[in-house]
């Protein structure tokens, strides 16, 4: 793995943030498709297979397809976008968060070159950062992990930027210290953290608790990033509150709203 490009950045905003990347001549940044907000003249945009880390360049098309295929397993696109400063001076490109939350800058050199994150948390990174997949070898995680099963793995010595919803909490776990987390609220962790997916336990809790059937267990040493509002939870609430086709919901905001629908024959 080659050395990642050394980029500088500045994060703007509060709840709907974007990150501005400063590129010297010939420097590049990779980003998920659709993340670009704006870029200055002199920056060239190119669609590439995989993550642009250079690991598959010596293997031709087969190596590039292998790198891109790893992204398919995480539910992401085969392609990423490479932004390169082809001018003679500094130039800037900005990338926006897709929904309300925070952008988390991660210097991989501070975490032994590896960070594991949720499959949709990655926003952009310096060229040279490798983006792969991280499998948990435990059978329970594989079959029942839900959001926590297949995670992305960021490796290298450069800067990467994650996005998470709501308020972000950083937890520094001591050796042997354990935390149980809703699978959707786990944004990322350093490579030294051990994690597993466990059944909630108890029939009534599992089916009527409203918290899902599984949670993630993370154990130190290492750092864990948590989010207060996973996008899946936000989307579920929006769908549940959306007016149905054919008319607006009656009694919205009223205790009698649901009863009124029953009396009307709507449910």
mmCIF file of C-alpha atoms in Angstrom:
data_model
loop_
_atom_site.group_PDB
_atom_site.id
_atom_site.type_symbol
_atom_site.label_atom_id
_atom_site.label_comp_id
_atom_site.label_asym_id
_atom_site.label_seq_id
_atom_site.Cartn_x
_atom_site.Cartn_y
_atom_site.Cartn_z
ATOM 1 C CA UNK A 1 0.000 0.000 0.000
ATOM 2 C CA UNK A 2 1.431 3.341 -1.045
ATOM 3 C CA UNK A 3 1.618 6.396 1.128
ATOM 4 C CA UNK A 4 -1.624 8.377 1.166
ATOM 5 C CA UNK A 5 -1.724 11.958 -0.059
ATOM 6 C CA UNK A 6 -1.333 14.574 2.675
ATOM 7 C CA UNK A 7 -4.426 16.761 2.527
ATOM 8 C CA UNK A 8 -5.663 19.643 4.644
ATOM 9 C CA UNK A 9 -9.298 20.253 5.537
ATOM 10 C CA UNK A 10 -11.837 22.457 7.283
ATOM 11 C CA UNK A 11 -15.320 21.439 8.433
ATOM 12 C CA UNK A 12 -18.154 23.971 8.146
ATOM 13 C CA UNK A 13 -21.616 24.023 9.677
ATOM 14 C CA UNK A 14 -23.277 22.523 12.710
ATOM 15 C CA UNK A 15 -25.996 19.960 11.971
ATOM 16 C CA UNK A 16 -25.725 19.878 8.160
ATOM 17 C CA UNK A 17 -21.974 19.916 7.761
ATOM 18 C CA UNK A 18 -19.621 19.799 4.817
ATOM 19 C CA UNK A 19 -15.862 19.329 4.677
ATOM 20 C CA UNK A 20 -13.629 21.445 2.458
ATOM 21 C CA UNK A 21 -10.480 19.649 1.269
ATOM 22 C CA UNK A 22 -7.427 21.676 0.230
ATOM 23 C CA UNK A 23 -5.365 19.958 -2.467
ATOM 24 C CA UNK A 24 -1.849 20.845 -3.529
ATOM 25 C CA UNK A 25 -0.950 20.281 -7.197
ATOM 26 C CA UNK A 26 -1.235 16.563 -8.124
ATOM 27 C CA UNK A 27 -2.947 15.666 -4.835
ATOM 28 C CA UNK A 28 -6.193 13.693 -4.907
ATOM 29 C CA UNK A 29 -9.153 12.817 -2.722
ATOM 30 C CA UNK A 30 -11.659 9.980 -3.211
ATOM 31 C CA UNK A 31 -15.342 10.246 -2.346
ATOM 32 C CA UNK A 32 -18.583 8.357 -2.571
ATOM 33 C CA UNK A 33 -20.584 9.116 -5.710
ATOM 34 C CA UNK A 34 -22.915 12.060 -5.112
ATOM 35 C CA UNK A 35 -21.001 13.481 -2.136
ATOM 36 C CA UNK A 36 -19.540 16.492 -3.991
ATOM 37 C CA UNK A 37 -20.857 19.916 -3.007
ATOM 38 C CA UNK A 38 -18.593 22.163 -5.130
ATOM 39 C CA UNK A 39 -15.051 22.326 -6.475
ATOM 40 C CA UNK A 40 -12.757 25.043 -7.771
ATOM 41 C CA UNK A 41 -11.283 25.320 -11.280
ATOM 42 C CA UNK A 42 -8.238 23.135 -11.796
ATOM 43 C CA UNK A 43 -9.710 20.053 -10.148
ATOM 44 C CA UNK A 44 -10.363 17.128 -12.473
ATOM 45 C CA UNK A 45 -13.053 14.580 -11.634
ATOM 46 C CA UNK A 46 -12.735 10.926 -12.657
ATOM 47 C CA UNK A 47 -14.900 7.871 -11.993
ATOM 48 C CA UNK A 48 -12.819 4.885 -10.876
ATOM 49 C CA UNK A 49 -13.287 1.240 -9.914
ATOM 50 C CA UNK A 50 -12.929 0.536 -6.214
ATOM 51 C CA UNK A 51 -11.228 2.847 -3.763
ATOM 52 C CA UNK A 52 -8.266 4.215 -5.728
ATOM 53 C CA UNK A 53 -5.757 2.992 -3.152
ATOM 54 C CA UNK A 54 -3.517 1.578 -5.886
ATOM 55 C CA UNK A 55 -3.535 -1.976 -4.509
ATOM 56 C CA UNK A 56 -4.960 -3.442 -7.702
ATOM 57 C CA UNK A 57 -3.192 -1.277 -10.263
ATOM 58 C CA UNK A 58 -0.462 -3.851 -10.980
ATOM 59 C CA UNK A 59 -3.051 -6.574 -11.538
ATOM 60 C CA UNK A 60 -4.862 -4.807 -14.355
ATOM 61 C CA UNK A 61 -8.610 -5.024 -14.775
ATOM 62 C CA UNK A 62 -8.926 -8.150 -12.611
ATOM 63 C CA UNK A 63 -7.375 -6.410 -9.619
ATOM 64 C CA UNK A 64 -9.584 -3.357 -10.050
ATOM 65 C CA UNK A 65 -12.727 -5.475 -10.348
ATOM 66 C CA UNK A 66 -11.736 -7.359 -7.193
ATOM 67 C CA UNK A 67 -11.416 -4.089 -5.276
ATOM 68 C CA UNK A 68 -14.730 -2.850 -6.616
ATOM 69 C CA UNK A 69 -16.402 -6.175 -5.834
ATOM 70 C CA UNK A 70 -15.548 -5.788 -2.158
ATOM 71 C CA UNK A 71 -17.630 -2.608 -2.129
ATOM 72 C CA UNK A 72 -20.619 -4.433 -3.621
ATOM 73 C CA UNK A 73 -20.689 -6.701 -0.567
ATOM 74 C CA UNK A 74 -21.241 -3.638 1.624
ATOM 75 C CA UNK A 75 -24.129 -2.462 -0.544
ATOM 76 C CA UNK A 76 -22.156 0.413 -2.067
ATOM 77 C CA UNK A 77 -21.586 1.274 -5.718
ATOM 78 C CA UNK A 78 -18.870 -0.350 -7.824
ATOM 79 C CA UNK A 79 -17.520 3.101 -8.546
ATOM 80 C CA UNK A 80 -16.027 5.949 -6.579
ATOM 81 C CA UNK A 81 -15.034 9.432 -7.706
ATOM 82 C CA UNK A 82 -11.447 10.678 -7.737
ATOM 83 C CA UNK A 83 -10.811 14.434 -7.521
ATOM 84 C CA UNK A 84 -7.311 15.539 -8.548
ATOM 85 C CA UNK A 85 -5.786 19.010 -8.514
ATOM 86 C CA UNK A 86 -4.280 19.322 -11.990
ATOM 87 C CA UNK A 87 -3.516 23.035 -11.657
ATOM 88 C CA UNK A 88 -0.399 24.896 -10.622
ATOM 89 C CA UNK A 89 -1.706 26.204 -7.274
ATOM 90 C CA UNK A 90 -3.838 25.070 -4.372
ATOM 91 C CA UNK A 91 -7.474 24.190 -5.078
ATOM 92 C CA UNK A 92 -10.435 23.157 -2.955
ATOM 93 C CA UNK A 93 -13.210 20.567 -3.205
ATOM 94 C CA UNK A 94 -16.065 20.274 -0.723
ATOM 95 C CA UNK A 95 -18.151 17.250 0.220
ATOM 96 C CA UNK A 96 -21.494 17.425 2.022
ATOM 97 C CA UNK A 97 -23.111 15.164 4.580
ATOM 98 C CA UNK A 98 -26.189 13.357 3.175
ATOM 99 C CA UNK A 99 -28.445 13.956 6.217
ATOM 100 C CA UNK A 100 -28.350 15.831 9.561
ATOM 101 C CA UNK A 101 -25.415 14.839 11.715
ATOM 102 C CA UNK A 102 -21.685 15.330 12.085
ATOM 103 C CA UNK A 103 -18.584 14.700 10.001
ATOM 104 C CA UNK A 104 -15.841 12.829 11.875
ATOM 105 C CA UNK A 105 -12.233 13.362 10.710
ATOM 106 C CA UNK A 106 -10.099 10.272 11.313
ATOM 107 C CA UNK A 107 -6.298 10.266 11.017
ATOM 108 C CA UNK A 108 -5.515 6.600 10.419
ATOM 109 C CA UNK A 109 -1.910 7.009 11.543
ATOM 110 C CA UNK A 110 -3.202 7.698 15.066
ATOM 111 C CA UNK A 111 -5.008 4.322 15.140
ATOM 112 C CA UNK A 112 -2.351 1.939 13.813
ATOM 113 C CA UNK A 113 -3.556 2.398 10.259
ATOM 114 C CA UNK A 114 -6.988 0.803 10.614
ATOM 115 C CA UNK A 115 -10.537 1.900 11.476
ATOM 116 C CA UNK A 116 -13.727 -0.139 11.063
ATOM 117 C CA UNK A 117 -16.981 1.695 10.312
ATOM 118 C CA UNK A 118 -20.592 1.157 9.326
ATOM 119 C CA UNK A 119 -21.050 0.400 5.635
ATOM 120 C CA UNK A 120 -22.702 3.774 4.891
ATOM 121 C CA UNK A 121 -20.552 5.963 7.159
ATOM 122 C CA UNK A 122 -17.671 6.661 4.762
ATOM 123 C CA UNK A 123 -17.783 10.096 3.076
ATOM 124 C CA UNK A 124 -14.329 10.776 1.565
ATOM 125 C CA UNK A 125 -10.603 10.204 2.129
ATOM 126 C CA UNK A 126 -7.155 11.052 0.842
ATOM 127 C CA UNK A 127 -6.072 8.984 -2.135
ATOM 128 C CA UNK A 128 -4.111 5.988 -0.880
ATOM 129 C CA UNK A 129 -6.579 5.003 1.838
ATOM 130 C CA UNK A 130 -7.827 1.455 1.138
ATOM 131 C CA UNK A 131 -11.533 0.781 1.632
ATOM 132 C CA UNK A 132 -12.436 -2.874 2.102
ATOM 133 C CA UNK A 133 -14.799 -5.049 4.095
ATOM 134 C CA UNK A 134 -14.500 -6.387 7.613
ATOM 135 C CA UNK A 135 -16.104 -9.733 8.454
ATOM 136 C CA UNK A 136 -16.710 -10.923 11.973
ATOM 137 C CA UNK A 137 -15.858 -14.631 12.023
ATOM 138 C CA UNK A 138 -18.456 -15.534 14.633
ATOM 139 C CA UNK A 139 -21.462 -17.354 13.177
ATOM 140 C CA UNK A 140 -24.008 -15.378 15.170
ATOM 141 C CA UNK A 141 -22.750 -12.128 13.771
ATOM 142 C CA UNK A 142 -22.881 -13.441 10.225
ATOM 143 C CA UNK A 143 -26.472 -14.582 10.297
ATOM 144 C CA UNK A 144 -28.080 -12.172 12.726
ATOM 145 C CA UNK A 145 -25.935 -9.057 12.766
ATOM 146 C CA UNK A 146 -28.234 -6.865 10.695
ATOM 147 C CA UNK A 147 -26.630 -3.435 10.377
ATOM 148 C CA UNK A 148 -23.557 -4.588 12.283
ATOM 149 C CA UNK A 149 -22.632 -7.630 10.162
ATOM 150 C CA UNK A 150 -20.711 -6.385 7.124
ATOM 151 C CA UNK A 151 -18.707 -3.303 7.978
ATOM 152 C CA UNK A 152 -16.219 -1.233 6.028
ATOM 153 C CA UNK A 153 -12.498 -1.305 6.787
ATOM 154 C CA UNK A 154 -10.374 1.797 6.218
ATOM 155 C CA UNK A 155 -6.625 1.155 6.091
ATOM 156 C CA UNK A 156 -3.612 3.326 5.381
ATOM 157 C CA UNK A 157 -1.787 6.354 6.715
ATOM 158 C CA UNK A 158 -4.022 9.190 5.525
ATOM 159 C CA UNK A 159 -7.075 11.188 6.526
ATOM 160 C CA UNK A 160 -10.578 9.752 6.167
ATOM 161 C CA UNK A 161 -13.938 11.364 6.906
ATOM 162 C CA UNK A 162 -16.966 9.577 8.315
ATOM 163 C CA UNK A 163 -20.505 10.862 8.626
ATOM 164 C CA UNK A 164 -22.956 9.960 11.385
ATOM 165 C CA UNK A 165 -26.452 11.078 12.360
ATOM 166 C CA UNK A 166 -27.488 13.223 15.298
ATOM 167 C CA UNK A 167 -25.003 13.736 18.121
ATOM 168 C CA UNK A 168 -21.643 11.928 18.032
ATOM 169 C CA UNK A 169 -20.180 10.315 21.147
ATOM 170 C CA UNK A 170 -16.574 9.114 21.404
ATOM 171 C CA UNK A 171 -15.910 6.370 23.948
ATOM 172 C CA UNK A 172 -12.373 5.387 24.921
ATOM 173 C CA UNK A 173 -12.623 1.822 26.214
ATOM 174 C CA UNK A 174 -10.033 0.478 28.623
ATOM 175 C CA UNK A 175 -8.726 -3.099 28.273
ATOM 176 C CA UNK A 176 -11.608 -5.460 29.065
ATOM 177 C CA UNK A 177 -14.185 -2.656 29.298
ATOM 178 C CA UNK A 178 -17.405 -3.590 27.484
ATOM 179 C CA UNK A 179 -20.260 -1.570 26.036
ATOM 180 C CA UNK A 180 -23.546 -2.846 24.581
ATOM 181 C CA UNK A 181 -24.827 -0.709 21.714
ATOM 182 C CA UNK A 182 -27.792 -0.695 19.365
ATOM 183 C CA UNK A 183 -26.388 -2.022 16.077
ATOM 184 C CA UNK A 184 -27.496 1.083 14.182
ATOM 185 C CA UNK A 185 -25.853 3.467 16.661
ATOM 186 C CA UNK A 186 -22.382 1.986 16.213
ATOM 187 C CA UNK A 187 -20.586 4.238 13.709
ATOM 188 C CA UNK A 188 -17.037 2.945 13.915
ATOM 189 C CA UNK A 189 -14.193 1.673 16.056
ATOM 190 C CA UNK A 190 -10.455 1.285 16.006
ATOM 191 C CA UNK A 191 -8.936 -2.007 14.884
ATOM 192 C CA UNK A 192 -8.036 -3.022 18.454
ATOM 193 C CA UNK A 193 -11.678 -3.152 19.573
ATOM 194 C CA UNK A 194 -13.344 -6.570 19.657
ATOM 195 C CA UNK A 195 -16.991 -6.703 18.655
ATOM 196 C CA UNK A 196 -19.788 -9.236 18.419
ATOM 197 C CA UNK A 197 -23.538 -9.276 17.805
ATOM 198 C CA UNK A 198 -25.661 -10.795 20.574
ATOM 199 C CA UNK A 199 -29.314 -11.725 20.955
ATOM 200 C CA UNK A 200 -31.261 -9.452 23.290
ATOM 201 C CA UNK A 201 -32.679 -12.413 25.229
ATOM 202 C CA UNK A 202 -36.113 -12.893 26.714
ATOM 203 C CA UNK A 203 -39.168 -13.537 24.536
ATOM 204 C CA UNK A 204 -41.120 -10.478 25.677
ATOM 205 C CA UNK A 205 -38.095 -8.189 25.387
ATOM 206 C CA UNK A 206 -37.235 -9.492 21.935
ATOM 207 C CA UNK A 207 -40.693 -9.177 20.426
ATOM 208 C CA UNK A 208 -42.264 -6.296 22.362
ATOM 209 C CA UNK A 209 -39.323 -4.218 23.575
ATOM 210 C CA UNK A 210 -39.138 -2.081 20.438
ATOM 211 C CA UNK A 211 -35.322 -2.067 20.468
ATOM 212 C CA UNK A 212 -34.643 -4.823 17.930
ATOM 213 C CA UNK A 213 -33.586 -8.426 18.450
ATOM 214 C CA UNK A 214 -29.818 -7.884 18.535
ATOM 215 C CA UNK A 215 -27.250 -5.471 19.902
ATOM 216 C CA UNK A 216 -23.538 -4.987 19.344
ATOM 217 C CA UNK A 217 -21.074 -5.724 22.127
ATOM 218 C CA UNK A 218 -17.760 -3.869 21.880
ATOM 219 C CA UNK A 219 -14.789 -4.500 24.164
ATOM 220 C CA UNK A 220 -11.639 -2.469 24.683
ATOM 221 C CA UNK A 221 -8.974 -1.392 24.424
ATOM 222 C CA UNK A 222 -9.695 1.188 21.775
ATOM 223 C CA UNK A 223 -11.975 4.006 20.664
ATOM 224 C CA UNK A 224 -15.615 3.674 19.610
ATOM 225 C CA UNK A 225 -17.728 6.276 17.791
ATOM 226 C CA UNK A 226 -21.491 6.254 18.422
ATOM 227 C CA UNK A 227 -24.365 8.168 16.810
ATOM 228 C CA UNK A 228 -27.639 9.175 18.448
ATOM 229 C CA UNK A 229 -29.721 9.081 15.244
ATOM 230 C CA UNK A 230 -29.030 6.261 12.757
ATOM 231 C CA UNK A 231 -30.433 7.030 9.319
ATOM 232 C CA UNK A 232 -32.468 3.803 9.383
ATOM 233 C CA UNK A 233 -34.248 4.995 12.526
ATOM 234 C CA UNK A 234 -34.900 8.412 11.008
ATOM 235 C CA UNK A 235 -36.250 6.829 7.812
ATOM 236 C CA UNK A 236 -38.557 4.511 9.770
ATOM 237 C CA UNK A 237 -40.083 7.449 11.633
ATOM 238 C CA UNK A 238 -40.569 9.441 8.428
ATOM 239 C CA UNK A 239 -42.277 6.503 6.707
ATOM 240 C CA UNK A 240 -44.489 5.837 9.713
ATOM 241 C CA UNK A 241 -45.572 9.496 9.872
ATOM 242 C CA UNK A 242 -46.039 10.020 6.126
ATOM 243 C CA UNK A 243 -49.625 10.501 4.891
ATOM 244 C CA UNK A 244 -50.976 7.457 3.118
ATOM 245 C CA UNK A 245 -51.854 7.538 -0.542
ATOM 246 C CA UNK A 246 -55.337 8.910 -1.073
ATOM 247 C CA UNK A 247 -55.445 11.456 1.721
ATOM 248 C CA UNK A 248 -53.787 12.969 4.768
ATOM 249 C CA UNK A 249 -53.699 11.211 8.112
ATOM 250 C CA UNK A 250 -56.621 12.138 10.348
ATOM 251 C CA UNK A 251 -56.155 13.230 13.919
ATOM 252 C CA UNK A 252 -52.422 13.762 13.574
ATOM 253 C CA UNK A 253 -50.961 14.670 16.926
ATOM 254 C CA UNK A 254 -54.124 13.627 18.766
ATOM 255 C CA UNK A 255 -54.527 10.768 21.230
ATOM 256 C CA UNK A 256 -57.814 9.941 19.503
ATOM 257 C CA UNK A 257 -56.237 9.885 16.042
ATOM 258 C CA UNK A 258 -55.686 6.126 15.958
ATOM 259 C CA UNK A 259 -59.124 5.416 17.470
ATOM 260 C CA UNK A 260 -60.733 7.681 14.882
ATOM 261 C CA UNK A 261 -59.116 5.690 12.093
ATOM 262 C CA UNK A 262 -60.435 2.453 13.558
ATOM 263 C CA UNK A 263 -63.964 3.866 13.765
ATOM 264 C CA UNK A 264 -63.695 5.134 10.190
ATOM 265 C CA UNK A 265 -62.664 1.697 8.979
ATOM 266 C CA UNK A 266 -59.188 2.902 7.944
ATOM 267 C CA UNK A 267 -57.452 0.196 9.981
#
